[in-house]
Amino acid sequence: MKRFDGKTALITGAQRGLGLEIAKHFALHGANTVLMDVSDAVIGAAKEIEFKFQTKSIGLKGDVTKIADCANIVQKTLDSFFKLDILVNNAGITRDNLVLRMNEKDFDDVININLKGAFLMCKAAAKTMLKQREGRIINISSVVGQMGNAGQANYSASKAGIVGLTKSLAREFASRNILVNAVSPGFIMTKMTENLKEEAKEKLLEMIPLKRLGMPEDVAKAVLFLSSDDSSYITGQNIAVNGGIYL
Ligand code: NAP
């Protein structure tokens, strides 16, 4: 018997990076997975997961900023798996610039996808979870939401907002046994961080007590913990997976 046998996990922004790694970890531990992303590549990613882990997986194209897409993704999850146990709000973008050069669109796009998108998906999933009287929601925030970062006013605001959203929903849903937590990764090796210049990477390593960038699986393992029976008395928390860069 695997840890997540019979569970259904829906992960947004799952065609690559952290989202894909999280989906693979759920599949490895027996869960059926629904991968959602704006990119068509998510369909192939789900097929690969099915093939590799011999669990059911579907890839659905959708945009977390569109309320109709969010409702549709949840409905399709129910059509295939009849329940939704775990939602991971992972979809996110960066549009970095110093604030005087940051245009309004780049501010709005980041807030819309990173924060409003998570709100819309929580709203869509909560209807089902409230009826089930059970569920887990894990929102992916960032260390930058905790400590700020020059050039990322939009991104850090969106990620700090995720923590407020998480704590409020934890309070709203606790009586129905829906646990809502956040995970705040530090600097993890994905496409989002691959463009960091060598010099910037070296500076970062000096600041990280564990002296390495994080791996996607470091984040996936924290998400699985917060989705499992081992964390059944934990809600409204923000778990840092950052190598100690912010304590
Ligand atoms: P990534 O490789 O850029 O993956 C993000 C995924 O989200 C992409 O597949 C992207 O698709 C998708 N996406 C973008 N807009 C979307 C929308 N409107 N609806 C649905 N999907 C959408 O990023 P990552 O590094 O894996 O990061 C995943 C999450 O972790 C993000 O929330 C990020 O902020 C957070 N995080 C990452 C790090 C890090 O070091 N990597 C650190 C802290 C927090 P397209 O590319 O096709 O648009």
Short mmCIF file of C-alpha atoms and ligand atoms in Angstrom, two decimals:
data_model
loop_
_atom_site.label_atom_id
_atom_site.label_comp_id
_atom_site.label_asym_id
_atom_site.label_seq_id
_atom_site.Cartn_x
_atom_site.Cartn_y
_atom_site.Cartn_z
CA MET A 1 0.00 0.00 0.00
CA LYS A 2 1.44 3.36 -1.02
CA ARG A 3 1.09 6.59 0.98
CA PHE A 4 -1.30 8.27 -1.49
CA ASP A 5 -3.14 5.26 -2.94
CA GLY A 6 -6.70 6.27 -3.86
CA LYS A 7 -5.98 10.01 -3.52
CA THR A 8 -6.42 12.58 -6.27
CA ALA A 9 -3.99 15.50 -6.47
CA LEU A 10 -4.46 18.50 -8.77
CA ILE A 11 -1.34 20.57 -9.45
CA THR A 12 -1.33 23.86 -11.37
CA GLY A 13 1.58 25.03 -13.55
CA ALA A 14 2.64 21.39 -13.80
CA GLN A 15 4.16 20.99 -17.26
CA ARG A 16 7.70 21.52 -15.91
CA GLY A 17 9.77 22.66 -12.94
CA LEU A 18 8.45 22.35 -9.42
CA GLY A 19 4.89 21.53 -10.52
CA LEU A 20 6.02 18.56 -12.60
CA GLU A 21 8.31 17.32 -9.82
CA ILE A 22 5.46 17.56 -7.30
CA ALA A 23 3.16 15.64 -9.67
CA LYS A 24 5.81 12.93 -10.14
CA HIS A 25 6.24 12.56 -6.37
CA PHE A 26 2.49 12.16 -5.88
CA ALA A 27 2.41 9.54 -8.65
CA LEU A 28 5.42 7.72 -7.17
CA HIS A 29 3.49 7.42 -3.92
CA GLY A 30 0.33 6.13 -5.58
CA ALA A 31 -1.86 9.21 -6.19
CA ASN A 32 -3.87 9.86 -9.32
CA THR A 33 -2.73 13.21 -10.65
CA VAL A 34 -4.27 16.04 -12.63
CA LEU A 35 -1.68 18.32 -14.21
CA MET A 36 -2.94 21.74 -15.26
CA ASP A 37 -1.00 24.38 -17.20
CA VAL A 38 -1.46 27.12 -19.82
CA SER A 39 0.89 25.18 -22.05
CA ASP A 40 -0.12 22.21 -24.27
CA ALA A 41 3.01 20.41 -23.07
CA VAL A 42 1.08 19.44 -19.94
CA ILE A 43 -0.79 16.74 -21.88
CA GLY A 44 2.44 14.94 -22.78
CA ALA A 45 3.78 15.42 -19.25
CA ALA A 46 0.74 13.61 -17.80
CA LYS A 47 1.11 10.75 -20.32
CA GLU A 48 4.74 10.32 -19.28
CA ILE A 49 3.75 10.18 -15.62
CA GLU A 50 1.11 7.51 -16.37
CA PHE A 51 3.64 5.44 -18.26
CA LYS A 52 6.43 5.79 -15.71
CA PHE A 53 4.51 5.41 -12.45
CA GLN A 54 1.57 3.25 -13.55
CA THR A 55 -0.96 5.55 -11.89
CA LYS A 56 -3.71 7.51 -13.63
CA SER A 57 -2.75 11.00 -14.76
CA ILE A 58 -4.49 13.56 -16.94
CA GLY A 59 -3.11 16.76 -18.40
CA LEU A 60 -5.51 19.68 -18.79
CA LYS A 61 -4.85 22.97 -20.50
CA GLY A 62 -6.18 25.95 -18.57
CA ASP A 63 -5.40 29.42 -17.28
CA VAL A 64 -5.59 29.99 -13.52
CA THR A 65 -6.62 33.61 -14.06
CA LYS A 66 -9.86 32.52 -15.78
CA ILE A 67 -12.62 31.56 -13.38
CA ALA A 68 -14.34 29.37 -16.02
CA ASP A 69 -11.10 27.42 -16.61
CA CYS A 70 -10.69 26.83 -12.86
CA ALA A 71 -14.26 25.49 -12.54
CA ASN A 72 -13.79 23.37 -15.66
CA ILE A 73 -10.54 21.82 -14.39
CA VAL A 74 -12.16 20.85 -11.09
CA GLN A 75 -15.17 19.39 -12.94
CA LYS A 76 -12.95 17.36 -15.26
CA THR A 77 -11.03 16.09 -12.22
CA LEU A 78 -14.32 14.91 -10.69
CA ASP A 79 -15.45 13.36 -14.00
CA SER A 80 -12.28 11.26 -14.06
CA PHE A 81 -11.61 10.53 -10.39
CA PHE A 82 -14.90 11.38 -8.55
CA LYS A 83 -13.13 13.37 -5.82
CA LEU A 84 -10.43 15.94 -5.25
CA ASP A 85 -8.25 15.37 -2.19
CA ILE A 86 -5.31 17.71 -2.75
CA LEU A 87 -4.88 21.02 -4.59
CA VAL A 88 -1.39 22.44 -5.12
CA ASN A 89 -1.39 26.04 -6.35
CA ASN A 90 2.00 26.16 -8.03
CA ALA A 91 1.47 28.18 -11.26
CA GLY A 92 3.56 31.32 -11.15
CA ILE A 93 5.53 33.79 -13.21
CA THR A 94 8.15 36.50 -12.70
CA ARG A 95 8.37 39.84 -14.52
CA ASP A 96 11.35 41.39 -12.75
CA ASN A 97 12.39 45.02 -12.85
CA LEU A 98 13.30 47.81 -10.49
CA VAL A 99 10.12 49.50 -9.40
CA LEU A 100 10.72 52.77 -11.27
CA ARG A 101 11.08 50.78 -14.51
CA MET A 102 8.33 48.25 -13.74
CA ASN A 103 5.26 48.88 -15.87
CA GLU A 104 1.72 48.43 -14.67
CA LYS A 105 1.09 45.40 -16.89
CA ASP A 106 4.03 43.50 -15.40
CA PHE A 107 2.76 44.28 -11.91
CA ASP A 108 -0.82 43.23 -12.77
CA ASP A 109 0.17 40.04 -14.63
CA VAL A 110 2.24 38.76 -11.72
CA ILE A 111 -0.46 39.53 -9.14
CA ASN A 112 -3.13 38.01 -11.39
CA ILE A 113 -1.39 34.73 -12.04
CA ASN A 114 0.45 34.20 -8.75
CA LEU A 115 -2.16 35.48 -6.29
CA LYS A 116 -5.57 35.82 -7.93
CA GLY A 117 -5.00 32.53 -9.78
CA ALA A 118 -4.47 30.74 -6.47
CA PHE A 119 -7.60 32.40 -5.04
CA LEU A 120 -9.71 31.28 -8.02
CA MET A 121 -8.44 27.71 -7.85
CA CYS A 122 -9.01 27.55 -4.08
CA LYS A 123 -12.57 28.81 -4.61
CA ALA A 124 -13.26 26.23 -7.32
CA ALA A 125 -11.74 23.33 -5.36
CA ALA A 126 -13.26 24.35 -2.02
CA LYS A 127 -16.82 23.70 -3.23
CA THR A 128 -15.95 20.04 -3.66
CA MET A 129 -13.74 19.78 -0.58
CA LEU A 130 -16.42 21.37 1.64
CA LYS A 131 -18.93 18.75 0.46
CA GLN A 132 -16.37 15.99 1.02
CA ARG A 133 -15.62 17.44 4.48
CA GLU A 134 -11.97 16.77 3.75
CA GLY A 135 -9.16 18.26 1.70
CA ARG A 136 -5.66 19.68 1.56
CA ILE A 137 -4.59 22.87 -0.14
CA ILE A 138 -0.91 23.74 -0.51
CA ASN A 139 -0.04 27.15 -1.92
CA ILE A 140 3.45 27.74 -3.27
CA SER A 141 4.79 31.04 -1.98
CA SER A 142 8.48 32.07 -1.95
CA VAL A 143 11.27 33.19 0.38
CA VAL A 144 11.05 36.49 -1.52
CA GLY A 145 7.55 36.97 -0.09
CA GLN A 146 9.12 36.82 3.38
CA MET A 147 12.27 38.89 2.91
CA GLY A 148 11.61 41.03 -0.20
CA ASN A 149 13.98 41.33 -3.15
CA ALA A 150 15.14 44.34 -5.14
CA GLY A 151 13.73 44.01 -8.65
CA GLN A 152 10.84 41.78 -7.57
CA ALA A 153 8.30 44.15 -5.96
CA ASN A 154 5.46 42.56 -7.97
CA TYR A 155 6.57 38.97 -7.32
CA SER A 156 7.31 39.42 -3.61
CA ALA A 157 3.95 41.19 -3.10
CA SER A 158 2.15 38.31 -4.81
CA LYS A 159 3.98 35.73 -2.70
CA ALA A 160 3.41 37.60 0.58
CA GLY A 161 -0.25 37.75 -0.46
CA ILE A 162 -0.27 33.97 -0.83
CA VAL A 163 0.61 33.65 2.85
CA GLY A 164 -2.29 35.90 3.88
CA LEU A 165 -4.64 33.95 1.61
CA THR A 166 -3.40 30.67 3.11
CA LYS A 167 -3.92 31.76 6.72
CA SER A 168 -7.40 33.15 6.05
CA LEU A 169 -8.55 30.03 4.20
CA ALA A 170 -7.08 27.83 6.94
CA ARG A 171 -9.37 29.62 9.41
CA GLU A 172 -12.41 29.53 7.08
CA PHE A 173 -12.15 25.84 6.23
CA ALA A 174 -10.78 24.25 9.42
CA SER A 175 -14.22 23.19 10.70
CA ARG A 176 -14.68 21.09 7.54
CA ASN A 177 -11.31 19.38 7.91
CA ILE A 178 -9.75 21.23 4.98
CA LEU A 179 -6.14 22.04 5.86
CA VAL A 180 -4.49 24.94 4.05
CA ASN A 181 -0.75 25.54 4.19
CA ALA A 182 1.95 27.29 2.20
CA VAL A 183 5.43 26.22 1.15
CA SER A 184 8.02 28.94 0.61
CA PRO A 185 10.91 27.70 -1.50
CA GLY A 186 14.22 29.53 -1.51
CA PHE A 187 16.32 29.42 -4.68
CA ILE A 188 15.57 26.14 -6.42
CA MET A 189 17.15 24.86 -9.62
CA THR A 190 14.42 25.23 -12.27
CA LYS A 191 13.87 27.22 -15.49
CA MET A 192 12.84 30.18 -13.30
CA THR A 193 16.34 30.40 -11.81
CA GLU A 194 18.47 29.05 -14.71
CA ASN A 195 19.15 32.55 -16.04
CA LEU A 196 20.87 33.66 -12.83
CA LYS A 197 24.37 34.85 -13.71
CA GLU A 198 27.31 32.85 -12.26
CA GLU A 199 28.29 35.85 -10.13
CA ALA A 200 24.75 36.09 -8.70
CA LYS A 201 24.74 32.35 -7.99
CA GLU A 202 28.05 32.60 -6.11
CA LYS A 203 26.72 35.49 -4.02
CA LEU A 204 23.61 33.47 -3.23
CA LEU A 205 25.63 30.44 -2.15
CA GLU A 206 27.53 32.61 0.29
CA MET A 207 24.19 33.57 1.88
CA ILE A 208 22.74 30.03 2.06
CA PRO A 209 23.86 28.19 5.23
CA LEU A 210 23.39 24.79 3.54
CA LYS A 211 25.69 26.00 0.70
CA ARG A 212 23.64 24.75 -2.23
CA LEU A 213 20.64 25.77 -4.29
CA GLY A 214 17.56 23.67 -3.61
CA MET A 215 16.44 20.83 -5.86
CA PRO A 216 12.82 20.50 -7.04
CA GLU A 217 12.49 17.32 -4.98
CA ASP A 218 13.28 19.27 -1.79
CA VAL A 219 10.08 21.24 -2.41
CA ALA A 220 8.06 18.22 -3.56
CA LYS A 221 8.82 16.35 -0.34
CA ALA A 222 7.54 19.24 1.80
CA VAL A 223 4.35 19.41 -0.31
CA LEU A 224 3.78 15.67 0.10
CA PHE A 225 4.26 15.94 3.87
CA LEU A 226 1.62 18.69 4.05
CA SER A 227 -0.72 16.54 1.95
CA SER A 228 -0.28 13.41 4.06
CA ASP A 229 -1.77 12.00 7.27
CA ASP A 230 1.52 12.91 9.00
CA SER A 231 0.47 16.59 9.00
CA SER A 232 -3.14 16.25 10.11
CA TYR A 233 -2.72 18.82 12.96
CA ILE A 234 -0.96 21.45 10.83
CA THR A 235 -2.92 24.24 9.18
CA GLY A 236 -2.30 27.88 8.27
CA GLN A 237 1.48 27.40 8.29
CA ASN A 238 4.16 28.51 5.90
CA ILE A 239 6.95 25.94 5.64
CA ALA A 240 10.25 27.35 4.42
CA VAL A 241 12.33 25.14 2.10
CA ASN A 242 15.22 27.52 1.63
CA GLY A 243 18.50 26.03 2.91
CA GLY A 244 18.42 28.52 5.77
CA ILE A 245 18.77 31.68 3.65
CA TYR A 246 15.93 33.24 5.65
CA LEU A 247 15.41 32.07 9.21
P1 NAP B 1 8.33 27.47 -13.98
O1 NAP B 1 9.33 26.44 -14.39
O2 NAP B 1 8.32 28.77 -14.70
O3 NAP B 1 6.88 26.80 -14.04
C1 NAP B 1 5.70 27.54 -13.82
C2 NAP B 1 4.61 26.95 -14.67
O4 NAP B 1 3.40 27.72 -14.47
C3 NAP B 1 4.94 27.01 -16.16
O5 NAP B 1 4.70 25.77 -16.75
C4 NAP B 1 3.98 28.07 -16.67
O6 NAP B 1 3.60 27.86 -18.01
C5 NAP B 1 2.78 27.86 -15.74
N1 NAP B 1 1.86 28.99 -15.80
C6 NAP B 1 2.16 30.31 -16.00
N2 NAP B 1 1.04 31.03 -16.04
C7 NAP B 1 0.00 30.19 -15.86
C8 NAP B 1 -1.41 30.33 -15.83
N3 NAP B 1 -1.98 31.53 -15.99
N4 NAP B 1 -2.18 29.24 -15.65
C9 NAP B 1 -1.62 28.01 -15.50
N5 NAP B 1 -0.29 27.80 -15.54
C10 NAP B 1 0.52 28.87 -15.72
O7 NAP B 1 8.49 27.84 -12.44
P2 NAP B 1 9.04 26.97 -11.20
O8 NAP B 1 10.42 27.42 -10.92
O9 NAP B 1 8.75 25.53 -11.39
O10 NAP B 1 8.14 27.59 -10.04
C11 NAP B 1 6.91 27.00 -9.65
C12 NAP B 1 6.33 27.81 -8.50
O11 NAP B 1 7.28 27.89 -7.44
C13 NAP B 1 5.99 29.25 -8.86
O12 NAP B 1 4.82 29.66 -8.18
C14 NAP B 1 7.19 30.02 -8.35
O13 NAP B 1 6.87 31.35 -8.07
C15 NAP B 1 7.52 29.25 -7.10
N6 NAP B 1 8.90 29.39 -6.66
C16 NAP B 1 9.94 28.97 -7.44
C17 NAP B 1 11.24 29.14 -6.96
C18 NAP B 1 12.42 28.69 -7.75
O14 NAP B 1 13.55 28.92 -7.30
N7 NAP B 1 12.28 28.03 -8.89
C19 NAP B 1 11.47 29.71 -5.71
C20 NAP B 1 10.38 30.13 -4.95
C21 NAP B 1 9.09 29.95 -5.44
P3 NAP B 1 4.29 28.71 -19.22
O15 NAP B 1 5.73 28.80 -18.96
O16 NAP B 1 3.91 27.97 -20.43
O17 NAP B 1 3.67 30.08 -19.13
#
